């Protein structure tokens, strides 16, 4: 199991996380860590300690849960408006959803169209070894996200009609 401060704690720049695993796996992970990383920054280490302090940890995670609870229904509403194209499972936790789609285009090519035609960035499923799918983040300003998704809708309409 891996985790860190990037997603749930909204501190991606700190690049601090942890692993829970069998001892032999931890040993191999430490070897790679020692090879690639000298030490976290002093500021990052201090901020991580602050974020994990009693009381602060709960406050940060509570804020994250509130954002997820408020934003996911808005993303789901957009996905529902494209029910003929997308299929998804409601995420159990976190601010990321994955939806598979039924269109005659691979995910890398589809997100390239989003980028070049509408200046919108999404993560293609083939980055996870899963083609014909998209990863959606909904932990940011949901109004901004929905503006981008309205542009995605335009490209999806073109693809669905063969343009």
Short mmCIF file of C-alpha atoms in Angstrom, two decimals:
data_model
loop_
_atom_site.label_atom_id
_atom_site.label_comp_id
_atom_site.label_asym_id
_atom_site.label_seq_id
_atom_site.Cartn_x
_atom_site.Cartn_y
_atom_site.Cartn_z
CA UNK A 1 0.00 0.00 0.00
CA UNK A 2 1.37 3.39 -0.94
CA UNK A 3 0.15 6.82 0.04
CA UNK A 4 1.43 10.31 0.40
CA UNK A 5 0.63 13.95 0.85
CA UNK A 6 -0.10 14.70 -2.82
CA UNK A 7 -3.77 13.83 -3.21
CA UNK A 8 -5.68 13.56 0.09
CA UNK A 9 -3.58 16.24 1.78
CA UNK A 10 -3.44 18.52 -1.29
CA UNK A 11 0.34 18.90 -1.00
CA UNK A 12 1.72 17.48 -4.27
CA UNK A 13 4.85 19.61 -4.36
CA UNK A 14 6.25 18.09 -1.17
CA UNK A 15 6.81 14.68 -2.81
CA UNK A 16 6.58 12.89 0.54
CA UNK A 17 4.82 9.57 0.98
CA UNK A 18 4.95 6.18 2.63
CA UNK A 19 4.68 2.48 1.92
CA UNK A 20 3.21 -0.37 3.95
CA UNK A 21 4.56 -3.71 2.72
CA UNK A 22 6.29 -6.92 3.77
CA UNK A 23 9.81 -6.34 5.19
CA UNK A 24 11.62 -7.82 2.18
CA UNK A 25 9.76 -5.50 -0.18
CA UNK A 26 10.46 -2.49 2.05
CA UNK A 27 14.17 -3.32 1.91
CA UNK A 28 14.11 -3.29 -1.92
CA UNK A 29 12.14 -0.05 -1.91
CA UNK A 30 14.66 1.60 0.43
CA UNK A 31 17.49 0.55 -1.90
CA UNK A 32 15.80 2.28 -4.82
CA UNK A 33 14.88 5.28 -2.68
CA UNK A 34 18.48 5.67 -1.52
CA UNK A 35 19.63 5.49 -5.13
CA UNK A 36 17.19 8.12 -6.42
CA UNK A 37 16.63 10.45 -3.46
CA UNK A 38 19.13 12.03 -1.12
CA UNK A 39 16.68 13.60 1.32
CA UNK A 40 13.42 15.54 1.30
CA UNK A 41 13.76 19.29 1.46
CA UNK A 42 13.87 20.78 4.95
CA UNK A 43 10.78 22.85 4.23
CA UNK A 44 8.92 19.87 2.78
CA UNK A 45 9.83 17.73 5.77
CA UNK A 46 8.66 20.45 8.16
CA UNK A 47 5.37 20.97 6.28
CA UNK A 48 4.76 17.22 6.19
CA UNK A 49 5.23 17.06 9.95
CA UNK A 50 2.83 19.95 10.38
CA UNK A 51 0.21 18.29 8.14
CA UNK A 52 0.43 15.01 10.05
CA UNK A 53 0.22 16.61 13.51
CA UNK A 54 -2.75 15.63 15.69
CA UNK A 55 -5.73 17.79 14.84
CA UNK A 56 -4.21 19.19 11.65
CA UNK A 57 -4.34 15.83 9.85
CA UNK A 58 -8.06 15.51 10.58
CA UNK A 59 -8.72 19.10 9.53
CA UNK A 60 -6.94 18.67 6.19
CA UNK A 61 -8.63 15.35 5.44
CA UNK A 62 -12.00 16.82 6.43
CA UNK A 63 -11.48 19.64 3.94
CA UNK A 64 -10.57 17.12 1.25
CA UNK A 65 -13.64 14.99 1.97
CA UNK A 66 -15.87 18.08 1.75
CA UNK A 67 -14.42 18.99 -1.65
CA UNK A 68 -14.88 15.44 -2.94
CA UNK A 69 -18.48 15.26 -1.67
CA UNK A 70 -19.33 18.58 -3.30
CA UNK A 71 -17.52 18.04 -6.60
CA UNK A 72 -18.17 14.43 -7.54
CA UNK A 73 -21.92 14.87 -8.11
CA UNK A 74 -21.12 17.65 -10.59
CA UNK A 75 -18.69 15.42 -12.51
CA UNK A 76 -21.18 12.55 -12.38
CA UNK A 77 -23.87 14.84 -13.82
CA UNK A 78 -21.57 15.57 -16.77
CA UNK A 79 -20.79 11.86 -17.22
CA UNK A 80 -24.52 11.06 -17.08
CA UNK A 81 -25.09 13.56 -19.89
CA UNK A 82 -22.78 11.33 -21.95
CA UNK A 83 -24.21 7.99 -20.77
CA UNK A 84 -24.24 6.69 -24.36
CA UNK A 85 -20.44 7.06 -24.47
CA UNK A 86 -19.15 6.53 -20.92
CA UNK A 87 -19.31 3.76 -18.36
CA UNK A 88 -17.84 4.23 -14.88
CA UNK A 89 -17.91 3.11 -11.29
CA UNK A 90 -18.34 5.72 -8.59
CA UNK A 91 -14.96 6.04 -6.81
CA UNK A 92 -14.95 4.79 -3.23
CA UNK A 93 -12.49 7.47 -2.14
CA UNK A 94 -10.34 10.21 -3.57
CA UNK A 95 -10.90 12.89 -6.17
CA UNK A 96 -10.15 10.85 -9.28
CA UNK A 97 -12.59 8.88 -11.43
CA UNK A 98 -11.93 6.59 -14.37
CA UNK A 99 -14.47 6.15 -17.14
CA UNK A 100 -14.25 3.79 -20.08
CA UNK A 101 -15.81 4.92 -23.34
CA UNK A 102 -17.33 3.46 -26.48
CA UNK A 103 -15.83 5.45 -29.34
CA UNK A 104 -13.71 4.32 -32.31
CA UNK A 105 -10.55 6.09 -31.15
CA UNK A 106 -7.76 5.13 -28.77
CA UNK A 107 -7.40 7.17 -25.62
CA UNK A 108 -4.04 8.72 -26.50
CA UNK A 109 -5.39 10.02 -29.80
CA UNK A 110 -8.59 11.24 -28.15
CA UNK A 111 -6.85 13.29 -25.47
CA UNK A 112 -4.55 14.70 -28.14
CA UNK A 113 -7.66 16.00 -29.91
CA UNK A 114 -8.87 17.55 -26.64
CA UNK A 115 -5.48 19.25 -26.28
CA UNK A 116 -5.03 20.50 -29.83
CA UNK A 117 -8.63 21.39 -30.65
CA UNK A 118 -9.82 22.80 -27.31
CA UNK A 119 -6.70 23.24 -25.13
CA UNK A 120 -8.00 20.78 -22.51
CA UNK A 121 -5.78 18.22 -20.78
CA UNK A 122 -7.04 14.82 -19.63
CA UNK A 123 -5.12 11.65 -18.81
CA UNK A 124 -5.62 8.82 -21.31
CA UNK A 125 -6.39 5.33 -20.10
CA UNK A 126 -3.45 3.91 -22.01
CA UNK A 127 -1.19 5.59 -19.42
CA UNK A 128 -2.54 2.92 -17.04
CA UNK A 129 -2.49 0.07 -19.53
CA UNK A 130 -6.23 0.54 -20.11
CA UNK A 131 -7.25 1.80 -23.51
CA UNK A 132 -10.50 3.51 -24.36
CA UNK A 133 -10.80 5.26 -21.03
CA UNK A 134 -10.11 8.61 -19.40
CA UNK A 135 -9.05 9.68 -15.92
CA UNK A 136 -10.95 12.64 -14.51
CA UNK A 137 -9.77 14.69 -11.55
CA UNK A 138 -12.43 16.54 -9.57
CA UNK A 139 -10.54 17.89 -6.57
CA UNK A 140 -9.91 21.29 -8.12
CA UNK A 141 -12.22 24.24 -8.79
CA UNK A 142 -15.21 22.33 -10.18
CA UNK A 143 -16.51 25.29 -12.20
CA UNK A 144 -13.18 25.46 -14.03
CA UNK A 145 -13.26 21.70 -14.55
CA UNK A 146 -16.79 21.83 -15.95
CA UNK A 147 -15.81 24.59 -18.39
CA UNK A 148 -13.10 22.30 -19.70
CA UNK A 149 -15.50 19.38 -19.86
CA UNK A 150 -17.95 21.44 -21.92
CA UNK A 151 -15.14 21.77 -24.47
CA UNK A 152 -14.51 18.02 -24.23
CA UNK A 153 -18.22 17.53 -25.03
CA UNK A 154 -17.72 19.36 -28.32
CA UNK A 155 -14.89 17.03 -29.36
CA UNK A 156 -16.85 13.96 -28.23
CA UNK A 157 -19.75 15.04 -30.44
CA UNK A 158 -17.39 15.37 -33.41
CA UNK A 159 -15.83 11.94 -32.77
CA UNK A 160 -19.24 10.29 -32.32
CA UNK A 161 -20.35 11.63 -35.72
CA UNK A 162 -17.13 10.63 -37.46
CA UNK A 163 -15.56 14.07 -37.73
#
